[in-house]
Amino acid sequence: MALIRFSPFVLVYIALFSRLCFAADPTISYDFKVIAIGGNFPGPLINATTNYNVVVNVHSGLDENFLMTWTGIQMRRNSWQDGVLGTTCPIHSKQNFTCNFQVKDQIGSYFYGPSLNLQRASGGFGPFIVNNREIIAIPFAQPDGDFIIMIGDRYTQNRTVVQHRS
C-alpha cells in the first residue's frame, strides 16, 4: 500500500476551490443576451505569426458604443489601435472599424475582448495566439499540443442592470 502525502497548502487550495465551485442550487439557469462574434460565443481563434500584420474588421451590431482591445499585444507606434478608451475612439452603433496592427517580436497566448461598460461580461471575447516564425527558435521545448481555455464570470442579472446599479 502506498502512502500519499499532501502538503497543507494543497489541501487548503482544494478545499477553497471546491467551496467556490458549487452553488446552492446548480440547476438554476439564466437567460441573457450575449455579444457573439460571427455567431460564436466565445469568439473565434485569431491565429497569427510574430512580425506579421493582423487586420480585423470589427462591425458593431450593438445598440451602444463598442471598443475592442487586444489584451497583452504590444502596440508599437500605433497606440490608437489598442482599444483602450482615451487612445482609441469607440465604434458607434451599427458602424465598423478596421484594426490593422503588427504583432512585433512576441509569441504566446493572449485574448481579445470589449473594454467598455462591462461588455466583457456579456461575451465578445476570444483567444489570440501568436506563433513564432520558423526561422526564429523558441526558448523552450516544442509543446505537445495546445489547449485553449477561456474563463469568464457571469452575473445573476444582465450586465446592463449590474452596470446601472453600481
mmCIF file of C-alpha atoms in Angstrom, residues 51-159:
data_model
loop_
_atom_site.group_PDB
_atom_site.id
_atom_site.type_symbol
_atom_site.label_atom_id
_atom_site.label_comp_id
_atom_site.label_asym_id
_atom_site.label_seq_id
_atom_site.Cartn_x
_atom_site.Cartn_y
_atom_site.Cartn_z
ATOM 1 C CA ASN A 51 6.190 40.091 -37.004
ATOM 2 C CA TYR A 52 3.191 39.694 -39.330
ATOM 3 C CA ASN A 53 0.329 42.139 -39.728
ATOM 4 C CA VAL A 54 -3.126 41.410 -38.352
ATOM 5 C CA VAL A 55 -6.170 43.010 -39.984
ATOM 6 C CA VAL A 56 -9.546 42.653 -38.260
ATOM 7 C CA ASN A 57 -12.721 44.383 -39.412
ATOM 8 C CA VAL A 58 -14.985 44.965 -36.402
ATOM 9 C CA HIS A 59 -18.644 45.665 -37.200
ATOM 10 C CA SER A 60 -20.749 46.651 -34.204
ATOM 11 C CA GLY A 61 -24.294 45.357 -34.292
ATOM 12 C CA LEU A 62 -24.935 46.609 -30.761
ATOM 13 C CA ASP A 63 -27.211 49.450 -29.691
ATOM 14 C CA GLU A 64 -24.324 51.091 -27.833
ATOM 15 C CA ASN A 65 -20.698 52.021 -28.439
ATOM 16 C CA PHE A 66 -18.194 49.175 -28.592
ATOM 17 C CA LEU A 67 -14.435 49.090 -28.202
ATOM 18 C CA MET A 68 -12.274 46.037 -28.953
ATOM 19 C CA THR A 69 -8.994 45.656 -27.070
ATOM 20 C CA TRP A 70 -6.157 43.228 -27.690
ATOM 21 C CA THR A 71 -5.014 42.338 -24.181
ATOM 22 C CA GLY A 72 -1.264 41.740 -23.940
ATOM 23 C CA ILE A 73 -0.474 42.616 -27.552
ATOM 24 C CA GLN A 74 2.152 45.357 -27.735
ATOM 25 C CA MET A 75 1.014 48.196 -29.971
ATOM 26 C CA ARG A 76 4.278 49.730 -31.085
ATOM 27 C CA ARG A 77 3.914 53.111 -32.779
ATOM 28 C CA ASN A 78 0.164 52.660 -33.187
ATOM 29 C CA SER A 79 -1.476 53.035 -29.770
ATOM 30 C CA TRP A 80 -4.669 54.224 -31.498
ATOM 31 C CA GLN A 81 -5.312 50.556 -32.390
ATOM 32 C CA ASP A 82 -5.022 49.366 -28.766
ATOM 33 C CA GLY A 83 -8.722 49.534 -27.938
ATOM 34 C CA VAL A 84 -8.349 51.462 -24.696
ATOM 35 C CA LEU A 85 -10.711 54.386 -24.157
ATOM 36 C CA GLY A 86 -8.675 57.566 -24.409
ATOM 37 C CA THR A 87 -6.306 56.323 -27.102
ATOM 38 C CA THR A 88 -8.998 54.756 -29.279
ATOM 39 C CA CYS A 89 -12.415 56.153 -30.136
ATOM 40 C CA PRO A 90 -15.309 53.733 -29.602
ATOM 41 C CA ILE A 91 -17.042 52.130 -32.566
ATOM 42 C CA HIS A 92 -20.501 53.651 -32.761
ATOM 43 C CA SER A 93 -23.631 51.553 -33.014
ATOM 44 C CA LYS A 94 -24.079 49.867 -36.423
ATOM 45 C CA GLN A 95 -20.656 51.133 -37.600
ATOM 46 C CA ASN A 96 -17.410 49.330 -38.353
ATOM 47 C CA PHE A 97 -13.707 49.903 -37.799
ATOM 48 C CA THR A 98 -10.751 48.085 -39.319
ATOM 49 C CA CYS A 99 -7.952 47.314 -36.871
ATOM 50 C CA ASN A 100 -4.557 46.928 -38.524
ATOM 51 C CA PHE A 101 -1.506 46.230 -36.374
ATOM 52 C CA GLN A 102 1.687 44.197 -36.314
ATOM 53 C CA VAL A 103 2.396 41.601 -33.621
ATOM 54 C CA LYS A 104 6.046 42.528 -33.265
ATOM 55 C CA ASP A 105 8.622 40.330 -31.512
ATOM 56 C CA GLN A 106 6.260 38.447 -29.235
ATOM 57 C CA ILE A 107 4.860 34.934 -29.040
ATOM 58 C CA GLY A 108 2.304 33.414 -26.716
ATOM 59 C CA SER A 109 -1.357 33.196 -25.763
ATOM 60 C CA TYR A 110 -3.454 36.325 -25.426
ATOM 61 C CA PHE A 111 -7.093 37.281 -25.756
ATOM 62 C CA TYR A 112 -9.220 39.999 -27.253
ATOM 63 C CA GLY A 113 -12.454 41.461 -25.990
ATOM 64 C CA PRO A 114 -14.530 44.562 -25.338
ATOM 65 C CA SER A 115 -13.264 47.208 -22.945
ATOM 66 C CA LEU A 116 -16.354 49.350 -22.301
ATOM 67 C CA ASN A 117 -19.256 49.212 -19.849
ATOM 68 C CA LEU A 118 -18.910 45.659 -18.516
ATOM 69 C CA GLN A 119 -19.423 44.363 -22.073
ATOM 70 C CA ARG A 120 -16.883 41.582 -21.494
ATOM 71 C CA ALA A 121 -19.350 40.061 -19.002
ATOM 72 C CA SER A 122 -21.689 39.546 -21.985
ATOM 73 C CA GLY A 123 -19.060 37.984 -24.226
ATOM 74 C CA GLY A 124 -17.351 39.457 -27.246
ATOM 75 C CA PHE A 125 -14.032 37.900 -26.280
ATOM 76 C CA GLY A 126 -11.892 35.185 -27.781
ATOM 77 C CA PRO A 127 -8.399 33.678 -27.905
ATOM 78 C CA PHE A 128 -5.475 35.294 -29.724
ATOM 79 C CA ILE A 129 -2.436 33.066 -30.349
ATOM 80 C CA VAL A 130 0.860 34.463 -31.669
ATOM 81 C CA ASN A 131 3.179 31.758 -33.022
ATOM 82 C CA ASN A 132 6.897 32.051 -33.670
ATOM 83 C CA ARG A 133 8.298 32.238 -37.172
ATOM 84 C CA GLU A 134 10.003 29.044 -38.284
ATOM 85 C CA ILE A 135 13.347 30.837 -38.723
ATOM 86 C CA ILE A 136 13.284 32.040 -35.094
ATOM 87 C CA ALA A 137 13.897 29.394 -32.449
ATOM 88 C CA ILE A 138 11.687 29.384 -29.365
ATOM 89 C CA PRO A 139 13.442 29.400 -25.963
ATOM 90 C CA PHE A 140 11.703 26.233 -24.745
ATOM 91 C CA ALA A 141 10.840 22.736 -25.930
ATOM 92 C CA GLN A 142 8.187 22.365 -28.594
ATOM 93 C CA PRO A 143 4.849 21.767 -26.821
ATOM 94 C CA ASP A 144 2.953 18.535 -27.453
ATOM 95 C CA GLY A 145 -0.248 20.424 -28.209
ATOM 96 C CA ASP A 146 -2.353 23.446 -27.431
ATOM 97 C CA PHE A 147 -5.463 23.682 -25.313
ATOM 98 C CA ILE A 148 -7.433 26.903 -25.204
ATOM 99 C CA ILE A 149 -9.400 27.562 -22.038
ATOM 100 C CA MET A 150 -11.449 30.749 -21.837
ATOM 101 C CA ILE A 151 -12.661 31.503 -18.322
ATOM 102 C CA GLY A 152 -15.374 34.074 -17.791
ATOM 103 C CA ASP A 153 -17.524 35.315 -14.968
ATOM 104 C CA ARG A 154 -21.300 35.506 -15.068
ATOM 105 C CA TYR A 155 -23.729 37.602 -13.084
ATOM 106 C CA THR A 156 -27.208 36.566 -11.996
ATOM 107 C CA GLN A 157 -28.553 39.657 -13.758
ATOM 108 C CA ASN A 158 -27.921 41.185 -17.158
ATOM 109 C CA ARG A 159 -24.745 43.296 -17.264
#
